[in-house]
Coordinates of C-alpha atoms in Angstrom, one line a residue:
M856 CA -29.8 -79.3 -1.0
P857 CA -27.5 -81.8 -2.8
P858 CA -24.5 -80.4 -4.7
V859 CA -24.7 -80.0 -8.4
R860 CA -22.1 -82.2 -10.3
T861 CA -20.6 -81.5 -13.6
A862 CA -20.3 -84.2 -16.3
N863 CA -16.7 -85.1 -15.5
E864 CA -17.5 -85.3 -11.8
K865 CA -20.4 -87.6 -12.5
K866 CA -18.2 -90.0 -14.6
Q867 CA -15.5 -90.1 -12.0
W868 CA -18.0 -90.7 -9.2
G869 CA -19.7 -93.5 -11.2
R870 CA -16.4 -95.3 -11.7
T871 CA -15.4 -95.0 -8.1
K872 CA -18.8 -96.3 -6.9
R873 CA -18.8 -99.3 -9.3
G874 CA -15.3 -100.3 -8.1
S875 CA -16.4 -100.1 -4.5
Q876 CA -19.5 -102.2 -5.1
A877 CA -17.5 -104.9 -7.0
Q878 CA -15.0 -105.2 -4.2
S879 CA -17.7 -105.5 -1.6
T880 CA -19.8 -108.3 -3.2
N881 CA -19.5 -111.7 -1.5
F882 CA -20.9 -115.2 -1.9
L883 CA -24.0 -114.4 0.1
G884 CA -25.0 -111.6 -2.2
S885 CA -24.0 -108.8 0.2
T886 CA -22.6 -105.5 -1.2
S887 CA -20.5 -104.8 1.9
R888 CA -16.8 -104.7 1.8
I889 CA -15.2 -108.0 3.2
S890 CA -12.1 -107.6 5.3
G891 CA -9.9 -110.2 7.2
P892 CA -8.5 -113.6 6.3
T893 CA -12.0 -115.1 5.7
A894 CA -12.7 -112.8 2.8
R895 CA -11.7 -115.2 0.0
P896 CA -13.8 -117.1 -2.5
L897 CA -15.1 -120.6 -1.8
P898 CA -14.0 -123.6 -3.8
R899 CA -15.9 -124.3 -6.9
G900 CA -18.8 -126.8 -6.5
K901 CA -19.0 -126.3 -2.7
E902 CA -21.1 -123.2 -2.6
N903 CA -24.6 -123.6 -1.0
T904 CA -24.1 -127.1 0.2
P905 CA -27.4 -128.3 1.7
V906 CA -27.4 -129.4 5.3
H907 CA -30.2 -131.1 6.9
R908 CA -31.2 -130.2 10.4
S909 CA -31.9 -133.7 11.6
S910 CA -28.6 -134.9 10.4
S911 CA -26.3 -136.0 13.1
H912 CA -23.4 -135.0 11.1
V913 CA -22.9 -131.3 11.0
V914 CA -20.8 -129.9 8.3
S915 CA -18.3 -127.6 9.9
S916 CA -17.2 -124.7 7.7
P917 CA -15.2 -121.6 8.6
Y918 CA -17.3 -119.5 6.2
L919 CA -20.5 -120.0 8.2
T920 CA -19.3 -117.7 11.0
A921 CA -18.1 -115.2 8.4
S922 CA -21.5 -115.0 6.8
V923 CA -23.2 -114.2 10.0
T924 CA -20.6 -111.5 10.7
F925 CA -21.1 -110.0 7.2
T926 CA -24.9 -109.9 7.8
H927 CA -24.6 -107.9 10.9
S928 CA -22.0 -105.4 9.5
D929 CA -24.1 -104.4 6.5
D930 CA -25.6 -101.4 8.3
A931 CA -22.2 -100.3 9.5
F932 CA -20.9 -100.4 5.9
L933 CA -23.9 -98.5 4.6
A934 CA -23.3 -95.8 7.3
L935 CA -19.6 -95.6 6.4
E936 CA -20.6 -95.2 2.7
R937 CA -23.0 -92.5 3.5
R938 CA -20.4 -90.7 5.6
S939 CA -17.9 -91.1 2.7
T940 CA -20.4 -89.7 0.3
T941 CA -21.1 -86.7 2.6
Y942 CA -17.4 -86.1 3.0
E943 CA -16.8 -86.2 -0.7
K944 CA -19.6 -83.7 -1.2
R945 CA -18.1 -81.5 1.4
C946 CA -14.7 -81.8 -0.2
R947 CA -16.1 -80.9 -3.6
N948 CA -17.9 -77.9 -2.1
L949 CA -14.8 -76.8 -0.3
T950 CA -12.8 -77.3 -3.5
R951 CA -15.3 -75.1 -5.3
K952 CA -15.1 -72.5 -2.5
V953 CA -11.3 -72.5 -2.6
S954 CA -11.4 -72.2 -6.4
R955 CA -13.8 -69.3 -6.2
A956 CA -11.7 -67.7 -3.4
T957 CA -8.6 -68.1 -5.4
D958 CA -10.3 -66.6 -8.4
R959 CA -11.5 -63.7 -6.3
H960 CA -8.0 -63.3 -4.8
T961 CA -6.6 -63.2 -8.3
Q962 CA -9.2 -60.6 -9.3
V963 CA -8.5 -58.5 -6.2
L964 CA -4.8 -58.6 -6.9
Q965 CA -5.4 -57.6 -10.5
L966 CA -7.8 -54.8 -9.3
V967 CA -5.2 -53.6 -6.8
E968 CA -2.5 -53.6 -9.6
D969 CA -4.9 -51.7 -11.9
L970 CA -5.7 -49.2 -9.1
R971 CA -2.0 -48.7 -8.4
E972 CA -1.3 -48.0 -12.0
E973 CA -4.3 -45.6 -12.1
L974 CA -3.0 -43.9 -9.0
L975 CA 0.4 -43.4 -10.5
S976 CA -1.1 -42.1 -13.7
T977 CA -3.4 -39.8 -11.7
R978 CA -0.4 -38.5 -9.7
K979 CA 1.5 -37.8 -12.8
S980 CA -1.4 -36.1 -14.5
S981 CA -2.2 -34.1 -11.3
S982 CA 1.4 -33.0 -11.1
Q983 CA 1.2 -31.8 -14.7
Y984 CA -2.1 -30.1 -14.1
T985 CA -0.8 -28.4 -10.9
A986 CA 2.2 -27.1 -12.8
S987 CA -0.1 -25.8 -15.5
L988 CA -2.3 -24.1 -12.9
Q989 CA 0.7 -22.5 -11.3
R990 CA 1.8 -21.1 -14.7
Q991 CA -1.7 -19.8 -15.4
L992 CA -1.8 -18.3 -11.9
A993 CA 1.6 -16.5 -12.5
D994 CA 0.3 -15.2 -15.9
L995 CA -3.0 -14.0 -14.3
T996 CA -1.0 -12.3 -11.5
D997 CA 1.1 -10.4 -14.1
E998 CA -2.0 -9.5 -16.0
L999 CA -3.7 -8.3 -12.8
T1000 CA -0.7 -6.2 -12.0
Q1001 CA -0.7 -4.7 -15.5
I1002 CA -4.4 -4.0 -15.2
K1003 CA -3.9 -2.2 -11.9
N1004 CA -1.2 -0.1 -13.3
N1005 CA -3.3 0.8 -16.3
Q1006 CA -6.2 1.6 -13.9
L1007 CA -4.0 4.0 -11.9
E1008 CA -2.8 5.6 -15.1
L1009 CA -6.3 6.0 -16.4
H1010 CA -7.4 7.4 -13.0
A1011 CA -4.6 10.0 -13.2
R1012 CA -5.7 10.9 -16.8
H1013 CA -9.3 11.1 -15.7
T1014 CA -8.4 13.5 -12.9
Q1015 CA -6.3 15.7 -15.3
L1016 CA -9.1 15.8 -17.8
A1017 CA -11.7 16.6 -15.2
R1018 CA -9.5 19.6 -14.1
R1019 CA -9.2 20.7 -17.7
K1020 CA -12.9 20.4 -18.1
K1021 CA -13.5 22.6 -15.1
R1022 CA -11.1 25.2 -16.4
C1023 CA -12.8 25.1 -19.8
Q1024 CA -16.2 25.5 -18.2
R1025 CA -15.0 28.4 -16.2
R1026 CA -13.5 30.0 -19.3
S1027 CA -16.7 29.4 -21.2
H1028 CA -18.8 30.9 -18.4
L1029 CA -16.6 34.1 -18.3
S1030 CA -18.7 37.1 -19.4
S1031 CA -17.1 39.3 -22.0
Q1032 CA -17.2 43.0 -21.3
S1033 CA -15.9 46.0 -23.2
L1034 CA -14.7 49.2 -21.8
K1035 CA -15.7 51.1 -24.9
D1036 CA -18.9 51.4 -26.8
G1037 CA -18.2 52.1 -30.5
G1038 CA -14.6 53.1 -29.7
I1039 CA -15.8 55.5 -27.0
I1040 CA -15.3 54.9 -23.3
S1041 CA -18.7 54.5 -21.6
P1042 CA -19.8 56.9 -18.8
D1043 CA -19.8 54.1 -16.3
I1044 CA -16.1 53.4 -17.0
H1045 CA -15.5 57.2 -16.6
A1046 CA -17.0 57.1 -13.2
C1047 CA -15.0 54.0 -12.3
V1048 CA -11.7 55.6 -13.4
R1049 CA -12.4 58.7 -11.4
D1050 CA -13.2 56.6 -8.3
L1051 CA -9.9 54.7 -8.7
V1052 CA -7.9 57.9 -9.1
A1053 CA -9.7 59.5 -6.1
M1054 CA -8.7 56.4 -4.0
G1055 CA -5.1 57.0 -4.9
A1056 CA -4.6 54.8 -8.0
P1057 CA -2.0 56.2 -10.4
L1058 CA -3.1 57.1 -13.9
E1059 CA -0.8 54.5 -15.5
G1060 CA -2.2 51.7 -13.3
V1061 CA -5.9 52.4 -13.8
G1062 CA -6.3 50.0 -16.8
K1063 CA -4.3 47.2 -15.0
M1064 CA -6.4 47.5 -11.9
I1065 CA -9.6 47.2 -13.9
H1066 CA -8.3 44.1 -15.6
A1067 CA -7.2 42.6 -12.2
V1068 CA -10.6 43.1 -10.6
A1069 CA -12.4 41.8 -13.7
K1070 CA -10.3 38.6 -13.7
G1071 CA -11.2 38.0 -10.0
L1072 CA -14.8 38.3 -11.0
N1073 CA -14.5 35.9 -14.0
I1074 CA -15.1 38.7 -16.4
H1075 CA -13.1 39.0 -19.6
I1076 CA -12.2 42.6 -20.7
N1077 CA -11.8 43.0 -24.5
N1078 CA -9.9 46.3 -24.5
N1079 CA -7.8 48.6 -22.2
I1080 CA -7.6 52.2 -21.0
S1081 CA -4.4 54.1 -21.7
T1082 CA -2.8 56.5 -19.3
R1083 CA -3.7 59.5 -21.5
S1084 CA -7.4 58.5 -21.6
A1085 CA -7.4 58.1 -17.8
G1086 CA -5.9 61.6 -17.4
R1087 CA -8.5 63.1 -19.7
I1088 CA -11.3 61.3 -17.8
V1089 CA -10.1 62.9 -14.5
I1090 CA -10.0 66.3 -16.1
E1091 CA -13.5 65.9 -17.5
G1092 CA -14.6 64.9 -14.0
G1093 CA -13.2 68.1 -12.6
V1094 CA -15.1 70.1 -15.2
A1095 CA -18.3 68.2 -14.5
A1096 CA -17.9 68.9 -10.8
Q1097 CA -17.6 72.6 -11.4
L1098 CA -20.7 72.6 -13.5
Q1099 CA -22.6 70.6 -10.8
I1100 CA -21.6 73.2 -8.2
V1101 CA -22.7 76.1 -10.2
D1102 CA -26.0 74.4 -11.1
A1103 CA -26.6 73.6 -7.4
V1104 CA -25.9 77.2 -6.3
K1105 CA -28.1 78.6 -9.1
N1106 CA -31.1 76.5 -8.1
T1107 CA -30.9 77.3 -4.3
D1108 CA -32.0 80.3 -2.3
H1109 CA -29.3 80.1 0.3
F1110 CA -25.9 78.4 0.6
T1111 CA -23.0 78.5 3.0
G1112 CA -19.4 78.6 2.1
A1113 CA -16.5 77.4 4.4
G1114 CA -12.8 76.9 4.1
D1115 CA -9.6 75.9 5.9
G1116 CA -5.9 75.7 5.3
T1117 CA -2.8 73.8 6.4
S1118 CA 0.9 73.5 5.5
H1119 CA 2.9 70.4 4.7
K1120 CA 6.7 70.5 4.1
H1121 CA 6.6 74.3 4.0
L1122 CA 3.8 74.3 1.4
N1123 CA 0.4 75.8 2.2
Y1124 CA -2.8 74.1 1.3
E1125 CA -6.4 75.4 1.5
T1126 CA -9.7 73.6 1.0
K1127 CA -13.2 75.1 0.5
L1128 CA -16.7 73.8 0.5
I1129 CA -20.3 74.9 0.0
A1130 CA -23.4 73.6 1.8
V1131 CA -26.5 73.7 -0.4
N1132 CA -29.8 72.2 0.6
H1133 CA -28.3 69.7 3.0
K1134 CA -25.6 68.8 0.5
V1135 CA -21.9 69.4 1.0
L1136 CA -20.0 70.0 -2.2
G1137 CA -16.2 70.0 -2.1
L1138 CA -14.4 72.6 -4.1
G1139 CA -11.1 70.9 -4.0
I1140 CA -7.7 71.6 -2.5
A1141 CA -5.5 74.4 -3.7
Q1142 CA -2.0 75.5 -2.8
T1143 CA -1.6 79.1 -1.5
P1144 CA 1.3 81.3 -0.6
D1145 CA 0.1 81.9 3.0
H1146 CA -3.0 81.7 5.2
T1147 CA -3.9 85.4 5.3
S1148 CA -7.5 86.5 4.9
E1149 CA -6.7 88.3 1.8
E1150 CA -5.3 85.1 0.2
Q1151 CA -8.2 83.1 1.3
M1152 CA -10.6 85.6 -0.1
A1153 CA -8.7 85.7 -3.4
G1154 CA -8.8 82.0 -3.5
W1155 CA -12.6 82.1 -3.2
H1156 CA -12.8 84.6 -6.0
N1157 CA -10.6 82.6 -8.2
I1158 CA -12.5 79.3 -7.6
V1159 CA -15.9 80.8 -8.1
A1160 CA -14.8 82.7 -11.2
E1161 CA -13.3 79.5 -12.7
M1162 CA -16.4 77.5 -12.0
Y1163 CA -18.8 80.0 -13.4
Q1164 CA -16.6 80.5 -16.5
T1165 CA -16.6 76.8 -17.1
Y1166 CA -20.4 76.7 -16.7
D1167 CA -20.9 79.6 -19.0
E1168 CA -18.8 77.9 -21.7
S1169 CA -20.8 74.7 -21.5
P1170 CA -23.9 74.2 -23.7
L1171 CA -26.2 74.7 -20.7
G1172 CA -24.4 77.9 -19.7
K1173 CA -24.6 79.3 -23.2
L1174 CA -28.4 78.8 -23.1
Y1175 CA -28.7 80.1 -19.5
P1176 CA -25.6 82.1 -18.5
E1177 CA -24.9 82.8 -14.9
D1178 CA -23.2 85.6 -13.1
P1179 CA -21.3 84.8 -9.8
R1180 CA -22.1 88.3 -8.5
T1181 CA -25.9 87.5 -8.6

């Protein structure tokens, strides 16, 4: 495909071609370039001198040989011209390629410079961004530490509040009991006081023992039992025991009495009991001067007389009095 020429290239190429054609024109009408000493114009008026073949005089001219040479060299000049044209085309193509390569090289250099500037800017911005991220990381680390400390503090408060809640629940679940009913100690508390005294509890410690046991059972006691009340309850229990014994003997056909005695630190003690209808009723322990039969019998008389006297003084005994001799 022939190369495409611009307007300036076409003008320059036309001038060069016309100059080459003018230089190559000779007297025979050939367009080939003439070289050598014979390449000069002929004298005026002697061009195309006719020569007859039959003439014995032959006009000798040095230009005759040159014309023959020029005729045979036309093809060579044409080939050289074509080669010159081809080389010129190649030169123009190479010039264009070099120009384009130069432009591309310049563009590449400019692109490299732009990329270098962009890289420097990116490094600078990345350094600033990295520093900003490090500051943010430090702030977040401090914030996380503060959050963990707050979490530990809240956990401790939660544990403390949970314990308080449990204590409040236990306190709310405590049943409230009263030792008195309308200001009077109930019969159940009477029995409890007598049991405690029988197990060896002192009178002044009965109320404290009741409160201690109630606290262990999560029971709240509203009031207390004084030492005087505890003593009276014990005395009432003794009177009730005597009434019970007399009532049991009264309602039985047969009973059996027994007794025994001992001494402790030079003091004599006797105990007596009565068996009624497969029940053993204790008559208590009393101190005696000695262990003689007379003293033991006197002890029996005194205990029985005291029990029956107590029974006869009671409301039931006043309605149905009893005689120990019967």
